[in-house]
XYZ file of C-alpha atoms in Angstrom:
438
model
C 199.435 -161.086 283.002
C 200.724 -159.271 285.806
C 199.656 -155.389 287.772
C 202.844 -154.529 286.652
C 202.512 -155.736 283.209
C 198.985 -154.661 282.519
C 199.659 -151.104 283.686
C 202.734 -151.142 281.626
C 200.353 -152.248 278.631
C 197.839 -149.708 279.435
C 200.759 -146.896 279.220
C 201.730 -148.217 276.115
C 198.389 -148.485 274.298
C 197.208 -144.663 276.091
C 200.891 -143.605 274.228
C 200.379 -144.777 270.883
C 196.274 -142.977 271.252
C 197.741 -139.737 272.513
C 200.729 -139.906 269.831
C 198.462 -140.954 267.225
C 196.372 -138.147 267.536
C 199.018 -135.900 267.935
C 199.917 -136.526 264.019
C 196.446 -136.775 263.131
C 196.817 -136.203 259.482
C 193.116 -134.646 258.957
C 193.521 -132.399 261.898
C 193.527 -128.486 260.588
C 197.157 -127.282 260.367
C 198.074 -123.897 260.024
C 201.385 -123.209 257.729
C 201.587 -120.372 256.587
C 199.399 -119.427 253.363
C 199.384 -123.618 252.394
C 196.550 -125.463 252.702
C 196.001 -128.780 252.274
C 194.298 -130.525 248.863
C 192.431 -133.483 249.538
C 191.155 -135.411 246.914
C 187.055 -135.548 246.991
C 186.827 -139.194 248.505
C 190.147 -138.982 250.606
C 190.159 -140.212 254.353
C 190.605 -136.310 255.527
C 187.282 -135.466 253.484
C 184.209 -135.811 254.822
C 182.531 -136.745 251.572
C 181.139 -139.864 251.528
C 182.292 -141.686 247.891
C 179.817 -144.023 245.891
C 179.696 -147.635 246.145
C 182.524 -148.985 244.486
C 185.034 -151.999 244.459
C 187.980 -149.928 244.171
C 189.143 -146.291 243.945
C 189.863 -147.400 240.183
C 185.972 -147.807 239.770
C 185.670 -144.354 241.693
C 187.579 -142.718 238.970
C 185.910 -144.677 236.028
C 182.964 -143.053 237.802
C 184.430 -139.344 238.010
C 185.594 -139.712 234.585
C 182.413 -140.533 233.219
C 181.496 -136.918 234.420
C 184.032 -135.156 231.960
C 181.659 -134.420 229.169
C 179.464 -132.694 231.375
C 182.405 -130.619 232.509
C 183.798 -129.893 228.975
C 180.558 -129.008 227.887
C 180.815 -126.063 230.602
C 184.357 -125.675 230.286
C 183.172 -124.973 226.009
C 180.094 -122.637 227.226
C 182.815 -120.474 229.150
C 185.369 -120.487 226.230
C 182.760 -119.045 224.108
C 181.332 -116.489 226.790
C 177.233 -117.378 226.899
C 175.752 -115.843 229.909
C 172.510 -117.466 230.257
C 170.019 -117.140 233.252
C 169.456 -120.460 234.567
C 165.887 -121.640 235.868
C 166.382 -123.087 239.433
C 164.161 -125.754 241.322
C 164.617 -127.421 244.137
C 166.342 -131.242 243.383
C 168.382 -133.628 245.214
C 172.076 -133.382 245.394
C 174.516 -135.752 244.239
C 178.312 -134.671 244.553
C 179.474 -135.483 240.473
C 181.819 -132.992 239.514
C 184.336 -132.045 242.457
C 187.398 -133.845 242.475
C 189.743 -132.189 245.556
C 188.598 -130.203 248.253
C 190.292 -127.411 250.485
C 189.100 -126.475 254.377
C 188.293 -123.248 254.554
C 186.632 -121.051 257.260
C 183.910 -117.773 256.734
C 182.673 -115.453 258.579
C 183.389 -114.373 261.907
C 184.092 -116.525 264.287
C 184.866 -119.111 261.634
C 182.674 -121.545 259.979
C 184.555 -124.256 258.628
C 183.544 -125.776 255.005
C 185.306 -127.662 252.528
C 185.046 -125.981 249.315
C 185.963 -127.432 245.835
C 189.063 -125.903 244.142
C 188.444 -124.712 240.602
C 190.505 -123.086 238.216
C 188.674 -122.530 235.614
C 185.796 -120.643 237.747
C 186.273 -117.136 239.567
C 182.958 -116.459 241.896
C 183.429 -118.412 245.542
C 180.290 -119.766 246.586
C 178.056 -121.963 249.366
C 175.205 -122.827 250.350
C 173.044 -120.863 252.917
C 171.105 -121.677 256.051
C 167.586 -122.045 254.223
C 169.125 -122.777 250.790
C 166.496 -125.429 249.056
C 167.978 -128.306 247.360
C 171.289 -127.893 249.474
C 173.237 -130.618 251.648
C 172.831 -130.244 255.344
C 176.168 -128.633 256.154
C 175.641 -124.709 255.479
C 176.879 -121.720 256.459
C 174.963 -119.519 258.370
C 174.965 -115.742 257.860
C 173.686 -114.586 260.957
C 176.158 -116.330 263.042
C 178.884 -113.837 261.876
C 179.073 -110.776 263.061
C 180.990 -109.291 260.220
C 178.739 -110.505 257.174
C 178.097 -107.621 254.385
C 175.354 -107.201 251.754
C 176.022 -105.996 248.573
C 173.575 -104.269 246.271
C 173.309 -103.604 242.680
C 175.044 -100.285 243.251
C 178.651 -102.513 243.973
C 181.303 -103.507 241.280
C 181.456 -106.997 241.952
C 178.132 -107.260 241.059
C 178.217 -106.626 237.431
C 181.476 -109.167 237.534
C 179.342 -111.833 238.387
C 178.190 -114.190 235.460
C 174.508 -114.489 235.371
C 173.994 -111.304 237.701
C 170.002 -110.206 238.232
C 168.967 -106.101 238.603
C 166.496 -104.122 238.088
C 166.865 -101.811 235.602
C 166.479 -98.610 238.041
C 166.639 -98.041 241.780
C 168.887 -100.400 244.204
C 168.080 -103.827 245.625
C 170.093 -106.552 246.633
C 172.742 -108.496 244.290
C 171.339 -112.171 242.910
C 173.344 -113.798 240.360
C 172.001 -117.484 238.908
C 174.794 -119.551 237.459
C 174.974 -123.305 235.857
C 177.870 -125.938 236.538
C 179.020 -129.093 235.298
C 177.059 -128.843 232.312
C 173.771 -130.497 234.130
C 173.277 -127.689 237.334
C 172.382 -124.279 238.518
C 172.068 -122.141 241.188
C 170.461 -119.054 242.421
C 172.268 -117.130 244.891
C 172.999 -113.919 247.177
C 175.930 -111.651 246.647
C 177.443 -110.852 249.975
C 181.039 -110.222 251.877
C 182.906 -111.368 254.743
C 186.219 -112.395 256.355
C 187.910 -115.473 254.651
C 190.236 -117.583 256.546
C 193.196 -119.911 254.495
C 195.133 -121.443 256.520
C 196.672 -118.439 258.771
C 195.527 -115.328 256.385
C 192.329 -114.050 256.898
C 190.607 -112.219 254.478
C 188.189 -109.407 255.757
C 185.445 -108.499 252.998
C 185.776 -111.430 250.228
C 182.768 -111.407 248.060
C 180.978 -114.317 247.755
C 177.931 -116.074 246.978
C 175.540 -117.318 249.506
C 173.106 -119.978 247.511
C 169.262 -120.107 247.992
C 168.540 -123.131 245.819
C 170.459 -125.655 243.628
C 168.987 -128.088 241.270
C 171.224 -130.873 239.072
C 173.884 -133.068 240.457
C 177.068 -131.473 240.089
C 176.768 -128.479 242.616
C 179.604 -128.899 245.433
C 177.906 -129.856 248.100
C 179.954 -127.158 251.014
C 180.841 -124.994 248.277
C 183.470 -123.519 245.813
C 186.825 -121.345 245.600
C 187.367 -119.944 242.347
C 190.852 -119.743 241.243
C 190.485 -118.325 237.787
C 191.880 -115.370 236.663
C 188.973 -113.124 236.758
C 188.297 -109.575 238.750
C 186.124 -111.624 241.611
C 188.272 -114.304 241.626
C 190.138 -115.092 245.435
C 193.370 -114.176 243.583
C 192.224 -111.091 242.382
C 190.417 -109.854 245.297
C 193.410 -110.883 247.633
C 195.746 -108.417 245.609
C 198.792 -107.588 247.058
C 198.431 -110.717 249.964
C 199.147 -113.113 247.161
C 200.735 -111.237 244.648
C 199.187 -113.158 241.860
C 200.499 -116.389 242.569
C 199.480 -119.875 243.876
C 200.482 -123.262 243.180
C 199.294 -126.937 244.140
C 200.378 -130.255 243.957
C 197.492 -132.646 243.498
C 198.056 -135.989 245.459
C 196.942 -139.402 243.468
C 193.424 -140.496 243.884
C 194.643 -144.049 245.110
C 196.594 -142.336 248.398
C 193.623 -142.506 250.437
C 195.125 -141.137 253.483
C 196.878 -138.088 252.226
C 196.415 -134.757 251.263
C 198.555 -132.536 248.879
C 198.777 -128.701 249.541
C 197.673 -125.313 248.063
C 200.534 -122.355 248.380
C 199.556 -119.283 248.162
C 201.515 -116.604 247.549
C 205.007 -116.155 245.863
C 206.729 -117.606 249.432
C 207.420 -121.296 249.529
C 207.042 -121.502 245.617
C 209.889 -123.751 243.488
C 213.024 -121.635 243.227
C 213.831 -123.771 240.385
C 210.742 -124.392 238.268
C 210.667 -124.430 234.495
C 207.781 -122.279 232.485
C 205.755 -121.678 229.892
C 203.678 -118.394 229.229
C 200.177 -117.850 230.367
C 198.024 -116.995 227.548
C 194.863 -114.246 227.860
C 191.263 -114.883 225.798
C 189.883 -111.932 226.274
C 186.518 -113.187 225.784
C 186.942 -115.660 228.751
C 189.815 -114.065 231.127
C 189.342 -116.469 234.267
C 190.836 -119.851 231.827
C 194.307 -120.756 231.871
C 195.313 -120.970 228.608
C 199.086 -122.467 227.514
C 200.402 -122.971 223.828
C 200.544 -127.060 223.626
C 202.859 -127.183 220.623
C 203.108 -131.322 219.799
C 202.331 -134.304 221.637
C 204.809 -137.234 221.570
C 204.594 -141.255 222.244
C 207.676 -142.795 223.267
C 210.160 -141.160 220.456
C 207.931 -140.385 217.955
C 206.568 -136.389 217.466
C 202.532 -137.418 216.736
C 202.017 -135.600 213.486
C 199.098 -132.978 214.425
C 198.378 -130.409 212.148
C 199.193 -126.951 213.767
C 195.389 -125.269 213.316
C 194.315 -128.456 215.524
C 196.141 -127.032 218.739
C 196.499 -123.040 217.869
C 195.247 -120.825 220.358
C 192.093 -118.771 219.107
C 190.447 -116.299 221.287
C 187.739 -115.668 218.797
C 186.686 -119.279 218.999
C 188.196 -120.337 222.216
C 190.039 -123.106 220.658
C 193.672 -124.078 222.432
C 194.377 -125.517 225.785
C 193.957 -125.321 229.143
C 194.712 -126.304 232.575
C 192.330 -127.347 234.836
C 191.496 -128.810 238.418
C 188.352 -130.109 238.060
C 188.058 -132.767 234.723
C 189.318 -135.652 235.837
C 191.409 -137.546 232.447
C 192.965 -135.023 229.985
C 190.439 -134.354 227.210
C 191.577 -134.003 223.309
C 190.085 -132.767 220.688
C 188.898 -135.698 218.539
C 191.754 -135.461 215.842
C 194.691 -135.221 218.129
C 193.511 -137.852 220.777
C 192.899 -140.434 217.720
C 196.583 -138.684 216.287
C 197.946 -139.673 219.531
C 195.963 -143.084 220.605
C 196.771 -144.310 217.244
C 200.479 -144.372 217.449
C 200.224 -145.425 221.237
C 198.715 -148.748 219.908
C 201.458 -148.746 217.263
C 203.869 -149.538 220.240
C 202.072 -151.787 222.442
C 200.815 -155.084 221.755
C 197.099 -155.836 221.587
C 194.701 -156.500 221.488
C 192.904 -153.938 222.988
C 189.710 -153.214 224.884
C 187.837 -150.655 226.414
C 186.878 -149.608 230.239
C 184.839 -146.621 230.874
C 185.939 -143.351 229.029
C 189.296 -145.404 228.204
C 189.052 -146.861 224.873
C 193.052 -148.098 225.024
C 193.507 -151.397 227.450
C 195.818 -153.879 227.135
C 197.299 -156.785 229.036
C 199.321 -155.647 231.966
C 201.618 -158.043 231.345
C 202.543 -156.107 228.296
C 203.002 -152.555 230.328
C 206.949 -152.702 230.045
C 206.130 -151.735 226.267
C 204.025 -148.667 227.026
C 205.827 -145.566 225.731
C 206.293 -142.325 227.470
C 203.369 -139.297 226.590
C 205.210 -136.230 226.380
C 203.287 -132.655 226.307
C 205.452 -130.161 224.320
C 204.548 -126.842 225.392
C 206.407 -123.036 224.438
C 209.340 -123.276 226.479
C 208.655 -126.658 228.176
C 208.571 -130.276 227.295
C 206.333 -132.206 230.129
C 207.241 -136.517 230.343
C 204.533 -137.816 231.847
C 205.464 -140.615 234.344
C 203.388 -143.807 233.596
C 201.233 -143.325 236.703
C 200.093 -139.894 235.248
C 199.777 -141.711 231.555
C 198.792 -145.009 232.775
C 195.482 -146.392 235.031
C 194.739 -150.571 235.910
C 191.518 -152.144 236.173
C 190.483 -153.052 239.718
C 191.288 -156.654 239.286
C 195.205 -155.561 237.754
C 194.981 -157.235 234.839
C 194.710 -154.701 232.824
C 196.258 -151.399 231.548
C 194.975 -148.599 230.004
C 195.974 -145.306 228.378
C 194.465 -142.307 230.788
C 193.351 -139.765 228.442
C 190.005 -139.276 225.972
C 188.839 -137.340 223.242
C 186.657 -134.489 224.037
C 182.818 -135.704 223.379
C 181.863 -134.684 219.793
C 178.733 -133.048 220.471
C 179.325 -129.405 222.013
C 181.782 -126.592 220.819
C 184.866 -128.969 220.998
C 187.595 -126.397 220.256
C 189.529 -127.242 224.031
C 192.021 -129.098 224.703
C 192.439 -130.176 228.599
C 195.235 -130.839 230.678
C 193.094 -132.609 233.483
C 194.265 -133.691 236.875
C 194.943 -137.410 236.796
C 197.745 -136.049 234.399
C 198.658 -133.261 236.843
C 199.489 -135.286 240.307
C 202.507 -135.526 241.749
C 203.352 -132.399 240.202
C 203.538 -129.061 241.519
C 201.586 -126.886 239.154
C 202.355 -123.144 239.729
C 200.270 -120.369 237.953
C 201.723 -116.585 237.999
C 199.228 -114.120 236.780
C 201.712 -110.977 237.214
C 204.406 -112.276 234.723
C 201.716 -114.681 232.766
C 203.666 -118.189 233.163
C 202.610 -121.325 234.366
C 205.334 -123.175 236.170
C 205.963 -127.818 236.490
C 208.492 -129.065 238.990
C 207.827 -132.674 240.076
C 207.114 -132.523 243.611
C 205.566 -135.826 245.305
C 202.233 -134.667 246.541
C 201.577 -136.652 250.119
């Protein structure tokens, strides 16, 4: 090769580095109030995921983690507000499933917190914290951190909250998660960056110790509907509103997004109402009316999806189980006539107890959620996973595990990608619009 040649080669190759960092995907983007959701084990995460053979195994994995999560999801539902003991213990990311970049304090420490709707206090770990991964945030590097004492509002609205009962002193609050963790923490306040907003005194907690497996290892951002919750402490900024669209586990290279705020949402969304347990506020609770498989309405008896605050029986939507969880009646209701309209015979692989040949997939029926208002057709990558090798198919959903409160119904998020899910607390409706996530 030639001067002339290799210097033209050398241009070409230093174009395609400079351009290719240029649209660096994972690079932090500012747009507005939108942020981008990136799944847990995603290329723009900096998780690292377990050993697997395939991201199909890596879900078989998360899944397996779903009765841990319902059992906290039932705990919640039924309002027990234990304190936790806390020790020191190695952590193992389990329960987080996508992940948002955020930045604290002042100037801005960047962490990548777990989004959670069904939780409403924000919280990471601290420069000291025992038990904690090695990325922290460290109060004394902002200049505009805040303590709160027992004296403050937001202490009392923090589950598991710790004061004595006369005279002031600081604001501790110990908390379990994922059914198998805790955490003690430190009530405290400073500026929140999303994307371009920054938020100047968001409460938070600031963790000392952790013990179990399932504490998010850079933190979490509660989305729930409760008074600490970054909705509710953003007031008029957001207006009550946020949506995401969850991109599929198996896109390893993209990220789906996080709007907040009513600007940018679907101007043409369909909706069905929000409903409020008063005994657990922060869940996001719709009326699932029917379930049905191809054309066929599943018979379910009514008092097996009614909504009942008193026992926290209904449904919900949530970001962090991974396959959507039944009660045990339905899912059999439902798996039952599934199998009526495929041909067998049929195995099991992990949490799914419905696989079949692949070969036979043409015959798989459509899962349609009938909610007030709203009828939801899955699309067979929502309804539908494959075993690493492709041979076989399998029906994505579960029953709840049998031995805790099992009065919830879940709308998890392998069912929820590709969709943009918008939740309006104002005017209590949660809105669907298919919306390709990456």
């Amino acid at each position: 090769m030639d001067l002339t040649h290799s210097a033209a080669a050398f241009f070409l190759l230093a174009l395609l580095f400079s351009t290719a960092k240029a649209i660096d995907p994972c690079a932090a983007q500012s747009d507005g109030s939108d942020l981008s959701v990136i799944p847990i084990y995603g290329k723009c995460s900096p998780f690292v995921p377990p050993k697997q053979d395939s991201w199909v195994d890596t879900v078989i994995t998360m899944a397996s983690k779903d009765p841990e999560r319902l059992k906290y999801l039932s705990t919640l539902a039924a309002q027990k507000t234990t304190a936790v003991p806390i020790a020191p213990g190695q952590q193992v990311l389990h329960t987080a499933n996508y992940v948002v970049r955020v930045k604290l304090g002042t100037p801005g420490q960047q962490m990548f917190m777990v989004l959670d709707t069904s939780n409403d206090a924000a919280w990471v770990p601290c420069s000291g914290c025992a038990g904690c991964s090695s990325t922290t945030f460290s109060p004394n590097a902002s200049t505009t951190l805040g303590s709160l004492d027992c004296s403050g509002a937001q202490c009392s609205q923090v589950r598991g909250f710790s004061c004595p009962a006369t005279g002031s002193s600081t604001c501790l609050f110990n908390q379990s998660y994922g059914g198998d963790s805790s955490l003690s923490a430190t009530l405290v306040q400073d500026a929140i960056t999303l994307a371009s907003d920054v938020i100047p005194g968001f409460t938070f907690g600031c963790i000392n110790a952790v013990s179990g497996g399932s504490i998010p290892p850079q933190g979490l951002l509660g989305l729930g509907r409760g008074p600490i919750s970054l909705l509710s402490q953003a007031g008029p900024i957001y207006s009550g509103v946020f949506s995401y669209c969850l991109p599929s586990f198996k896109n390893y290279y993209f990220s789906g997004s996080l709007k907040l705020g009513p600007a940018g949402q679907p101007k043409s969304i369909r909706t069905t109402p929000l409903l409020r347990n008063p005994h657990r506020p922060s869940l996001y609770y719709v009326n699932l009316t029917g379930v049905s498989v191809g054309r066929v309405r599943v018979p379910i008896p009514p008092e097996q999806l009614i909504f009942d605050p008193n026992t926290g029986a209904g449904t919900i939507i949530d970001s962090g189980t991974v396959i959507t969880r039944f009660v045990q009646p339905v899912y059999l209701a439902i798996r039952d006539e599934f199998r009526k309209q495929v041909n067998g015979p049929f195995s099991s692989l992990g949490a799914f107890d419905t696989c079949f040949a692949a070969t036979n997939e043409a015959e798989a029926p459509a899962i349609t959620l009938h909610f007030s208002g709203l009828s939801l057709v899955l699309p067979m990558e929502n309804s539908l996973i494959h075993s690493s090798s492709g041979s076989l198919a399998c029906l994505s959903m579960a029953a709840a595990p049998n031995n805790v409160n099992s009065v919830l119904n879940v709308i998890a998020n392998l069912q929820q990608q590709n969709l943009r899910i918008m939740f309006d607390t104002i005017n209590s409706r949660l809105g669907i619009a298919r919306e390709l996530c990456n």
